[in-house]
Every structure is written in structure tokens, then in C-alpha cells.
JSON list of C-alpha atoms and ligand atoms in Angstrom, two decimals:
[
{"chain": "A", "resi": 1, "resn": "MET", "atom": "CA", "xyz": [42.80, -5.15, -68.20]},
{"chain": "A", "resi": 2, "resn": "GLN", "atom": "CA", "xyz": [39.76, -3.66, -69.94]},
{"chain": "A", "resi": 3, "resn": "LYS", "atom": "CA", "xyz": [40.21, -0.62, -72.19]},
{"chain": "A", "resi": 4, "resn": "THR", "atom": "CA", "xyz": [37.60, 1.97, -73.13]},
{"chain": "A", "resi": 5, "resn": "PHE", "atom": "CA", "xyz": [37.55, 4.76, -75.67]},
{"chain": "A", "resi": 6, "resn": "VAL", "atom": "CA", "xyz": [36.69, 8.21, -74.30]},
{"chain": "A", "resi": 7, "resn": "MET", "atom": "CA", "xyz": [36.50, 11.38, -76.36]},
{"chain": "A", "resi": 8, "resn": "LEU", "atom": "CA", "xyz": [36.23, 14.95, -75.12]},
{"chain": "A", "resi": 9, "resn": "LYS", "atom": "CA", "xyz": [33.91, 16.58, -77.65]},
{"chain": "A", "resi": 10, "resn": "PRO", "atom": "CA", "xyz": [34.46, 20.03, -79.24]},
{"chain": "A", "resi": 11, "resn": "ASP", "atom": "CA", "xyz": [32.37, 21.75, -76.53]},
{"chain": "A", "resi": 12, "resn": "ALA", "atom": "CA", "xyz": [34.64, 20.35, -73.78]},
{"chain": "A", "resi": 13, "resn": "VAL", "atom": "CA", "xyz": [37.71, 21.71, -75.57]},
{"chain": "A", "resi": 14, "resn": "GLN", "atom": "CA", "xyz": [36.15, 25.15, -76.20]},
{"chain": "A", "resi": 15, "resn": "ARG", "atom": "CA", "xyz": [34.91, 25.40, -72.61]},
{"chain": "A", "resi": 16, "resn": "ASN", "atom": "CA", "xyz": [38.35, 24.67, -71.09]},
{"chain": "A", "resi": 17, "resn": "LEU", "atom": "CA", "xyz": [37.24, 21.38, -69.54]},
{"chain": "A", "resi": 18, "resn": "ILE", "atom": "CA", "xyz": [40.01, 19.09, -70.85]},
{"chain": "A", "resi": 19, "resn": "GLY", "atom": "CA", "xyz": [42.06, 19.14, -67.67]},
{"chain": "A", "resi": 20, "resn": "GLU", "atom": "CA", "xyz": [39.05, 18.92, -65.37]},
{"chain": "A", "resi": 21, "resn": "ILE", "atom": "CA", "xyz": [37.71, 15.81, -67.09]},
{"chain": "A", "resi": 22, "resn": "ILE", "atom": "CA", "xyz": [41.07, 14.06, -67.43]},
{"chain": "A", "resi": 23, "resn": "CYS", "atom": "CA", "xyz": [41.56, 14.77, -63.72]},
{"chain": "A", "resi": 24, "resn": "ARG", "atom": "CA", "xyz": [38.37, 12.87, -62.88]},
{"chain": "A", "resi": 25, "resn": "PHE", "atom": "CA", "xyz": [39.43, 9.74, -64.74]},
{"chain": "A", "resi": 26, "resn": "GLU", "atom": "CA", "xyz": [42.91, 9.88, -63.22]},
{"chain": "A", "resi": 27, "resn": "LYS", "atom": "CA", "xyz": [41.59, 10.33, -59.69]},
{"chain": "A", "resi": 28, "resn": "LYS", "atom": "CA", "xyz": [39.17, 7.44, -60.16]},
{"chain": "A", "resi": 29, "resn": "GLY", "atom": "CA", "xyz": [42.19, 5.17, -60.65]},
{"chain": "A", "resi": 30, "resn": "LEU", "atom": "CA", "xyz": [41.82, 4.50, -64.36]},
{"chain": "A", "resi": 31, "resn": "LYS", "atom": "CA", "xyz": [45.09, 4.54, -66.31]},
{"chain": "A", "resi": 32, "resn": "ALA", "atom": "CA", "xyz": [45.61, 6.62, -69.45]},
{"chain": "A", "resi": 33, "resn": "VAL", "atom": "CA", "xyz": [47.22, 4.49, -72.17]},
{"chain": "A", "resi": 34, "resn": "ALA", "atom": "CA", "xyz": [46.66, 6.84, -75.16]},
{"chain": "A", "resi": 35, "resn": "ILE", "atom": "CA", "xyz": [45.77, 10.54, -75.53]},
{"chain": "A", "resi": 36, "resn": "LYS", "atom": "CA", "xyz": [45.74, 12.79, -78.58]},
{"chain": "A", "resi": 37, "resn": "MET", "atom": "CA", "xyz": [44.06, 15.91, -79.92]},
{"chain": "A", "resi": 38, "resn": "LEU", "atom": "CA", "xyz": [42.67, 15.82, -83.45]},
{"chain": "A", "resi": 39, "resn": "GLU", "atom": "CA", "xyz": [40.05, 17.22, -85.78]},
{"chain": "A", "resi": 40, "resn": "ILE", "atom": "CA", "xyz": [37.67, 14.51, -86.95]},
{"chain": "A", "resi": 41, "resn": "SER", "atom": "CA", "xyz": [36.88, 14.30, -90.67]},
{"chain": "A", "resi": 42, "resn": "ARG", "atom": "CA", "xyz": [33.26, 13.90, -91.74]},
{"chain": "A", "resi": 43, "resn": "ASP", "atom": "CA", "xyz": [34.10, 10.41, -92.99]},
{"chain": "A", "resi": 44, "resn": "MET", "atom": "CA", "xyz": [35.49, 9.41, -89.60]},
{"chain": "A", "resi": 45, "resn": "ALA", "atom": "CA", "xyz": [32.55, 10.99, -87.78]},
{"chain": "A", "resi": 46, "resn": "GLU", "atom": "CA", "xyz": [30.10, 9.02, -89.90]},
{"chain": "A", "resi": 47, "resn": "LYS", "atom": "CA", "xyz": [32.04, 5.82, -89.17]},
{"chain": "A", "resi": 48, "resn": "HIS", "atom": "CA", "xyz": [32.29, 6.51, -85.45]},
{"chain": "A", "resi": 49, "resn": "TYR", "atom": "CA", "xyz": [28.55, 7.24, -85.16]},
{"chain": "A", "resi": 50, "resn": "GLY", "atom": "CA", "xyz": [27.54, 4.67, -87.82]},
{"chain": "A", "resi": 51, "resn": "GLU", "atom": "CA", "xyz": [24.92, 3.09, -85.51]},
{"chain": "A", "resi": 52, "resn": "HIS", "atom": "CA", "xyz": [22.99, 6.40, -85.57]},
{"chain": "A", "resi": 53, "resn": "ARG", "atom": "CA", "xyz": [22.92, 6.81, -89.35]},
{"chain": "A", "resi": 54, "resn": "GLY", "atom": "CA", "xyz": [19.34, 7.53, -90.47]},
{"chain": "A", "resi": 55, "resn": "LYS", "atom": "CA", "xyz": [18.24, 9.01, -87.12]},
{"chain": "A", "resi": 56, "resn": "PRO", "atom": "CA", "xyz": [16.86, 12.58, -87.15]},
{"chain": "A", "resi": 57, "resn": "PHE", "atom": "CA", "xyz": [19.82, 13.95, -85.19]},
{"chain": "A", "resi": 58, "resn": "PHE", "atom": "CA", "xyz": [22.53, 12.26, -87.27]},
{"chain": "A", "resi": 59, "resn": "ALA", "atom": "CA", "xyz": [23.45, 15.27, -89.45]},
{"chain": "A", "resi": 60, "resn": "GLU", "atom": "CA", "xyz": [23.54, 17.58, -86.43]},
{"chain": "A", "resi": 61, "resn": "LEU", "atom": "CA", "xyz": [25.68, 15.06, -84.55]},
{"chain": "A", "resi": 62, "resn": "VAL", "atom": "CA", "xyz": [28.23, 14.82, -87.39]},
{"chain": "A", "resi": 63, "resn": "ASN", "atom": "CA", "xyz": [28.30, 18.63, -87.75]},
{"chain": "A", "resi": 64, "resn": "PHE", "atom": "CA", "xyz": [28.89, 19.03, -84.04]},
{"chain": "A", "resi": 65, "resn": "ILE", "atom": "CA", "xyz": [31.64, 16.45, -83.65]},
{"chain": "A", "resi": 66, "resn": "THR", "atom": "CA", "xyz": [33.53, 17.90, -86.64]},
{"chain": "A", "resi": 67, "resn": "SER", "atom": "CA", "xyz": [33.08, 21.52, -85.47]},
{"chain": "A", "resi": 68, "resn": "GLY", "atom": "CA", "xyz": [36.42, 21.77, -83.65]},
{"chain": "A", "resi": 69, "resn": "PRO", "atom": "CA", "xyz": [39.24, 19.74, -82.14]},
{"chain": "A", "resi": 70, "resn": "VAL", "atom": "CA", "xyz": [38.50, 16.81, -79.85]},
{"chain": "A", "resi": 71, "resn": "VAL", "atom": "CA", "xyz": [40.65, 14.87, -77.40]},
{"chain": "A", "resi": 72, "resn": "ALA", "atom": "CA", "xyz": [40.65, 11.11, -78.03]},
{"chain": "A", "resi": 73, "resn": "MET", "atom": "CA", "xyz": [41.78, 8.87, -75.19]},
{"chain": "A", "resi": 74, "resn": "ILE", "atom": "CA", "xyz": [41.99, 5.28, -74.09]},
{"chain": "A", "resi": 75, "resn": "TRP", "atom": "CA", "xyz": [41.55, 4.57, -70.39]},
{"chain": "A", "resi": 76, "resn": "GLU", "atom": "CA", "xyz": [42.35, 1.21, -68.86]},
{"chain": "A", "resi": 77, "resn": "GLY", "atom": "CA", "xyz": [41.12, -0.45, -65.68]},
{"chain": "A", "resi": 78, "resn": "LYS", "atom": "CA", "xyz": [38.85, -3.09, -64.20]},
{"chain": "A", "resi": 79, "resn": "GLY", "atom": "CA", "xyz": [35.37, -2.56, -65.62]},
{"chain": "A", "resi": 80, "resn": "ALA", "atom": "CA", "xyz": [36.64, 0.56, -67.41]},
{"chain": "A", "resi": 81, "resn": "ILE", "atom": "CA", "xyz": [33.82, 0.64, -69.98]},
{"chain": "A", "resi": 82, "resn": "GLN", "atom": "CA", "xyz": [30.97, 0.65, -67.46]},
{"chain": "A", "resi": 83, "resn": "VAL", "atom": "CA", "xyz": [32.87, 2.80, -64.96]},
{"chain": "A", "resi": 84, "resn": "ALA", "atom": "CA", "xyz": [33.52, 5.52, -67.56]},
{"chain": "A", "resi": 85, "resn": "ARG", "atom": "CA", "xyz": [29.88, 5.45, -68.72]},
{"chain": "A", "resi": 86, "resn": "GLN", "atom": "CA", "xyz": [28.72, 5.92, -65.12]},
{"chain": "A", "resi": 87, "resn": "MET", "atom": "CA", "xyz": [31.14, 8.80, -64.63]},
{"chain": "A", "resi": 88, "resn": "MET", "atom": "CA", "xyz": [29.77, 10.45, -67.80]},
{"chain": "A", "resi": 89, "resn": "GLY", "atom": "CA", "xyz": [26.10, 10.24, -66.77]},
{"chain": "A", "resi": 90, "resn": "SER", "atom": "CA", "xyz": [22.96, 10.06, -68.94]},
{"chain": "A", "resi": 91, "resn": "THR", "atom": "CA", "xyz": [23.07, 11.12, -72.59]},
{"chain": "A", "resi": 92, "resn": "ASP", "atom": "CA", "xyz": [20.79, 14.12, -71.86]},
{"chain": "A", "resi": 93, "resn": "PRO", "atom": "CA", "xyz": [22.75, 16.41, -69.52]},
{"chain": "A", "resi": 94, "resn": "GLN", "atom": "CA", "xyz": [19.47, 17.69, -68.05]},
{"chain": "A", "resi": 95, "resn": "GLU", "atom": "CA", "xyz": [18.81, 14.16, -66.77]},
{"chain": "A", "resi": 96, "resn": "ALA", "atom": "CA", "xyz": [22.41, 13.33, -65.85]},
{"chain": "A", "resi": 97, "resn": "LEU", "atom": "CA", "xyz": [22.91, 13.30, -62.08]},
{"chain": "A", "resi": 98, "resn": "PRO", "atom": "CA", "xyz": [25.03, 15.93, -60.34]},
{"chain": "A", "resi": 99, "resn": "GLY", "atom": "CA", "xyz": [28.50, 14.47, -59.80]},
{"chain": "A", "resi": 100, "resn": "THR", "atom": "CA", "xyz": [28.63, 13.03, -63.30]},
{"chain": "A", "resi": 101, "resn": "ILE", "atom": "CA", "xyz": [30.52, 14.84, -66.08]},
{"chain": "A", "resi": 102, "resn": "ARG", "atom": "CA", "xyz": [27.41, 15.59, -68.13]},
{"chain": "A", "resi": 103, "resn": "GLY", "atom": "CA", "xyz": [25.42, 16.35, -64.98]},
{"chain": "A", "resi": 104, "resn": "ASP", "atom": "CA", "xyz": [27.98, 18.89, -63.82]},
{"chain": "A", "resi": 105, "resn": "TYR", "atom": "CA", "xyz": [28.89, 20.57, -67.11]},
{"chain": "A", "resi": 106, "resn": "GLY", "atom": "CA", "xyz": [26.10, 20.28, -69.67]},
{"chain": "A", "resi": 107, "resn": "LEU", "atom": "CA", "xyz": [22.57, 21.45, -70.37]},
{"chain": "A", "resi": 108, "resn": "PHE", "atom": "CA", "xyz": [21.81, 20.19, -73.89]},
{"chain": "A", "resi": 109, "resn": "THR", "atom": "CA", "xyz": [21.85, 16.69, -75.44]},
{"chain": "A", "resi": 110, "resn": "GLY", "atom": "CA", "xyz": [23.58, 17.82, -78.63]},
{"chain": "A", "resi": 111, "resn": "ASN", "atom": "CA", "xyz": [26.46, 19.28, -76.64]},
{"chain": "A", "resi": 112, "resn": "ASN", "atom": "CA", "xyz": [27.06, 16.67, -74.00]},
{"chain": "A", "resi": 113, "resn": "ILE", "atom": "CA", "xyz": [30.80, 17.11, -73.44]},
{"chain": "A", "resi": 114, "resn": "VAL", "atom": "CA", "xyz": [32.04, 13.54, -73.60]},
{"chain": "A", "resi": 115, "resn": "HIS", "atom": "CA", "xyz": [31.76, 10.24, -75.47]},
{"chain": "A", "resi": 116, "resn": "GLY", "atom": "CA", "xyz": [32.45, 6.82, -73.99]},
{"chain": "A", "resi": 117, "resn": "SER", "atom": "CA", "xyz": [32.21, 3.33, -75.48]},
{"chain": "A", "resi": 118, "resn": "ASP", "atom": "CA", "xyz": [29.05, 1.49, -74.44]},
{"chain": "A", "resi": 119, "resn": "SER", "atom": "CA", "xyz": [30.21, -2.16, -74.80]},
{"chain": "A", "resi": 120, "resn": "PRO", "atom": "CA", "xyz": [33.35, -4.26, -75.31]},
{"chain": "A", "resi": 121, "resn": "GLU", "atom": "CA", "xyz": [32.49, -4.50, -79.02]},
{"chain": "A", "resi": 122, "resn": "SER", "atom": "CA", "xyz": [32.16, -0.72, -79.48]},
{"chain": "A", "resi": 123, "resn": "ALA", "atom": "CA", "xyz": [35.30, -0.12, -77.40]},
{"chain": "A", "resi": 124, "resn": "ALA", "atom": "CA", "xyz": [37.31, -2.40, -79.71]},
{"chain": "A", "resi": 125, "resn": "ARG", "atom": "CA", "xyz": [35.83, -0.78, -82.82]},
{"chain": "A", "resi": 126, "resn": "GLU", "atom": "CA", "xyz": [36.32, 2.80, -81.61]},
{"chain": "A", "resi": 127, "resn": "ILE", "atom": "CA", "xyz": [39.85, 2.21, -80.32]},
{"chain": "A", "resi": 128, "resn": "SER", "atom": "CA", "xyz": [40.92, 0.81, -83.70]},
{"chain": "A", "resi": 129, "resn": "LEU", "atom": "CA", "xyz": [39.17, 3.65, -85.56]},
{"chain": "A", "resi": 130, "resn": "PHE", "atom": "CA", "xyz": [41.06, 6.34, -83.61]},
{"chain": "A", "resi": 131, "resn": "PHE", "atom": "CA", "xyz": [44.38, 4.74, -82.68]},
{"chain": "A", "resi": 132, "resn": "SER", "atom": "CA", "xyz": [47.05, 2.59, -84.31]},
{"chain": "A", "resi": 133, "resn": "ALA", "atom": "CA", "xyz": [48.61, -0.15, -82.16]},
{"chain": "A", "resi": 134, "resn": "GLU", "atom": "CA", "xyz": [51.85, 1.90, -81.87]},
{"chain": "A", "resi": 135, "resn": "GLU", "atom": "CA", "xyz": [49.99, 4.79, -80.26]},
{"chain": "A", "resi": 136, "resn": "ILE", "atom": "CA", "xyz": [48.75, 2.67, -77.35]},
{"chain": "A", "resi": 137, "resn": "VAL", "atom": "CA", "xyz": [51.20, 2.20, -74.50]},
{"chain": "A", "resi": 138, "resn": "SER", "atom": "CA", "xyz": [51.40, -0.62, -72.01]},
{"chain": "A", "resi": 139, "resn": "TYR", "atom": "CA", "xyz": [52.93, 0.09, -68.62]},
{"chain": "A", "resi": 140, "resn": "GLN", "atom": "CA", "xyz": [52.67, -0.69, -64.93]},
{"chain": "A", "resi": 141, "resn": "LYS", "atom": "CA", "xyz": [51.93, 1.91, -62.26]},
{"chain": "A", "resi": 142, "resn": "SER", "atom": "CA", "xyz": [53.17, 1.33, -58.76]},
{"chain": "A", "resi": 143, "resn": "ASN", "atom": "CA", "xyz": [49.87, 2.52, -57.28]},
{"chain": "A", "resi": 144, "resn": "GLU", "atom": "CA", "xyz": [47.90, -0.45, -58.64]},
{"chain": "A", "resi": 145, "resn": "PRO", "atom": "CA", "xyz": [47.91, -2.45, -55.37]},
{"chain": "A", "resi": 146, "resn": "TRP", "atom": "CA", "xyz": [46.54, 0.68, -53.65]},
{"chain": "A", "resi": 147, "resn": "ILE", "atom": "CA", "xyz": [43.70, 0.84, -56.18]},
{"chain": "A", "resi": 148, "resn": "TYR", "atom": "CA", "xyz": [42.83, -2.85, -56.58]},
{"chain": "A", "resi": 149, "resn": "GLY", "atom": "CA", "xyz": [44.07, -4.31, -53.29]},
{"chain": "A", "resi": 150, "resn": "GLU", "atom": "CA", "xyz": [45.38, -7.88, -53.39]},
{"chain": "A", "resi": 151, "resn": "GLY", "atom": "CA", "xyz": [43.69, -8.43, -56.75]},
{"chain": "A", "resi": 152, "resn": "ALA", "atom": "CA", "xyz": [46.08, -5.99, -58.43]},
{"chain": "A", "resi": 153, "resn": "ASN", "atom": "CA", "xyz": [48.13, -8.67, -60.16]},
{"chain": "B", "resi": 1, "resn": "LIG", "atom": "P1", "xyz": [25.72, 8.30, -75.70]},
{"chain": "B", "resi": 1, "resn": "LIG", "atom": "O1", "xyz": [26.65, 9.40, -76.20]},
{"chain": "B", "resi": 1, "resn": "LIG", "atom": "O2", "xyz": [25.27, 8.55, -74.30]},
{"chain": "B", "resi": 1, "resn": "LIG", "atom": "O3", "xyz": [26.28, 6.92, -75.92]},
{"chain": "B", "resi": 1, "resn": "LIG", "atom": "P2", "xyz": [24.03, 7.77, -77.98]},
{"chain": "B", "resi": 1, "resn": "LIG", "atom": "O4", "xyz": [25.04, 6.79, -78.44]},
{"chain": "B", "resi": 1, "resn": "LIG", "atom": "O5", "xyz": [22.60, 7.30, -77.91]},
{"chain": "B", "resi": 1, "resn": "LIG", "atom": "O6", "xyz": [24.39, 8.40, -76.58]},
{"chain": "B", "resi": 1, "resn": "LIG", "atom": "O7", "xyz": [24.03, 9.04, -78.95]},
{"chain": "B", "resi": 1, "resn": "LIG", "atom": "C1", "xyz": [25.26, 9.56, -79.45]},
{"chain": "B", "resi": 1, "resn": "LIG", "atom": "C2", "xyz": [25.20, 11.05, -79.38]},
{"chain": "B", "resi": 1, "resn": "LIG", "atom": "O8", "xyz": [24.19, 11.52, -80.25]},
{"chain": "B", "resi": 1, "resn": "LIG", "atom": "C3", "xyz": [24.84, 11.61, -78.01]},
{"chain": "B", "resi": 1, "resn": "LIG", "atom": "O9", "xyz": [25.96, 11.72, -77.18]},
{"chain": "B", "resi": 1, "resn": "LIG", "atom": "C4", "xyz": [24.24, 12.95, -78.37]},
{"chain": "B", "resi": 1, "resn": "LIG", "atom": "C5", "xyz": [23.54, 12.68, -79.68]},
{"chain": "B", "resi": 1, "resn": "LIG", "atom": "N1", "xyz": [22.13, 12.35, -79.48]},
{"chain": "B", "resi": 1, "resn": "LIG", "atom": "C6", "xyz": [21.61, 11.20, -79.00]},
{"chain": "B", "resi": 1, "resn": "LIG", "atom": "N2", "xyz": [20.27, 11.25, -78.95]},
{"chain": "B", "resi": 1, "resn": "LIG", "atom": "C7", "xyz": [19.93, 12.48, -79.40]},
{"chain": "B", "resi": 1, "resn": "LIG", "atom": "C8", "xyz": [18.71, 13.17, -79.59]},
{"chain": "B", "resi": 1, "resn": "LIG", "atom": "N3", "xyz": [17.54, 12.58, -79.30]},
{"chain": "B", "resi": 1, "resn": "LIG", "atom": "N4", "xyz": [18.76, 14.43, -80.06]},
{"chain": "B", "resi": 1, "resn": "LIG", "atom": "C9", "xyz": [19.93, 15.03, -80.36]},
{"chain": "B", "resi": 1, "resn": "LIG", "atom": "N5", "xyz": [21.12, 14.45, -80.21]},
{"chain": "B", "resi": 1, "resn": "LIG", "atom": "C10", "xyz": [21.13, 13.18, -79.74]},
{"chain": "B", "resi": 2, "resn": "LIG", "atom": "MG1", "xyz": [26.71, 5.90, -77.66]}
]
């Protein structure tokens, strides 16, 4: 089953949105297989956002993501990468549609609440940057046939 890396950014933690956002992914039917709170070092932030190095907002982005604790998570499910991106909404919360996480909770691109992997390659890279293999669990949930129908197994 596909895995995606999702991170609740420092603004989500400070604004008491951890539970609310985890609730959305759970209700959607995705399965949490790793969750932890941590403070990101500058080195890790620069690695995580390496594709944006050199862009005008890079320094601000690294400052923001290291400005307080974050919640790093791996969610598993069919099409999890694309599904989580759709649930997050557009990068700019002013453009993100109501009903999406950024559309419901944000107003400013710098502080856009949540990160989600944008491809299988970035999911693999981000998962291995944030989690060791021992931190990722593998388990069955009895509700899977109710989520995926006959295609559950
Ligand atoms: P996303 O987080 O939707 O994948 P991205 O990978 O293009 O977006 O950018 C990473 C983060 O960088 C984004 O969540 C917020 C910040 N960012 C992107 N574009 C920006 C801009 N034009 N000005 C300020 N911050 C920006
Ligand atoms: Mg991105």
C-alpha cells in the first residue's frame, strides 16, 4: 500500500490544530503507520526542502520550519500521496478551496499549516529522512474491507 509523508508545520502546532488535522486523515480512511513530534535542525530543514535551495523564499522557509516543534507522520492507503495533497489544498492558502486543510485554516503562503509529499520519489526520500525503519509499523485494520470494498486484500 502506498505511503506518504505528512508534516504538521510549527503554525499548526502553535494554533492547536494537531488533533483536527490528524482527525481528517483518519476519517478519510488513511492509516497512520508512524507519528512523532520533533524540532527540525537547520541541516535537516535544508535537506528536506533541498529542491527549493536558491529560491527567494528559501531562507524564510527554513526559518519557519525550524521555528518550533512539528509533527511528522506517515499515512498509508491507496493513492495516499495524491489523496493527502488534495486534502491539503493549494500551496497558497488564499487560493486553497474551502474544505481543504489550507483552505480552512490558513491565510498566508509562508504559514500554510501542512506539508505532504508530492510524488512517490519525494515520499520515499522524505520518509527516510524523518524515520528509521524501526519507527514505521505495519499492521492490519479490520475496517479495511469497509473502506476499500472487495479490493481490500
Ligand atoms: P507545497 O508545500 O504545496 O508542496 P512547494 O513545495 O512549492 O509547495 O513549496 C514548499 C513550501 O515553501 C510551501 O509550502 C510554502 C513555501 N513557499 C512556496 N512558494 C512560496 C512563495 N512563493 N513564497 C513564500 N513561500 C513559499
Ligand atoms: Mg512541495
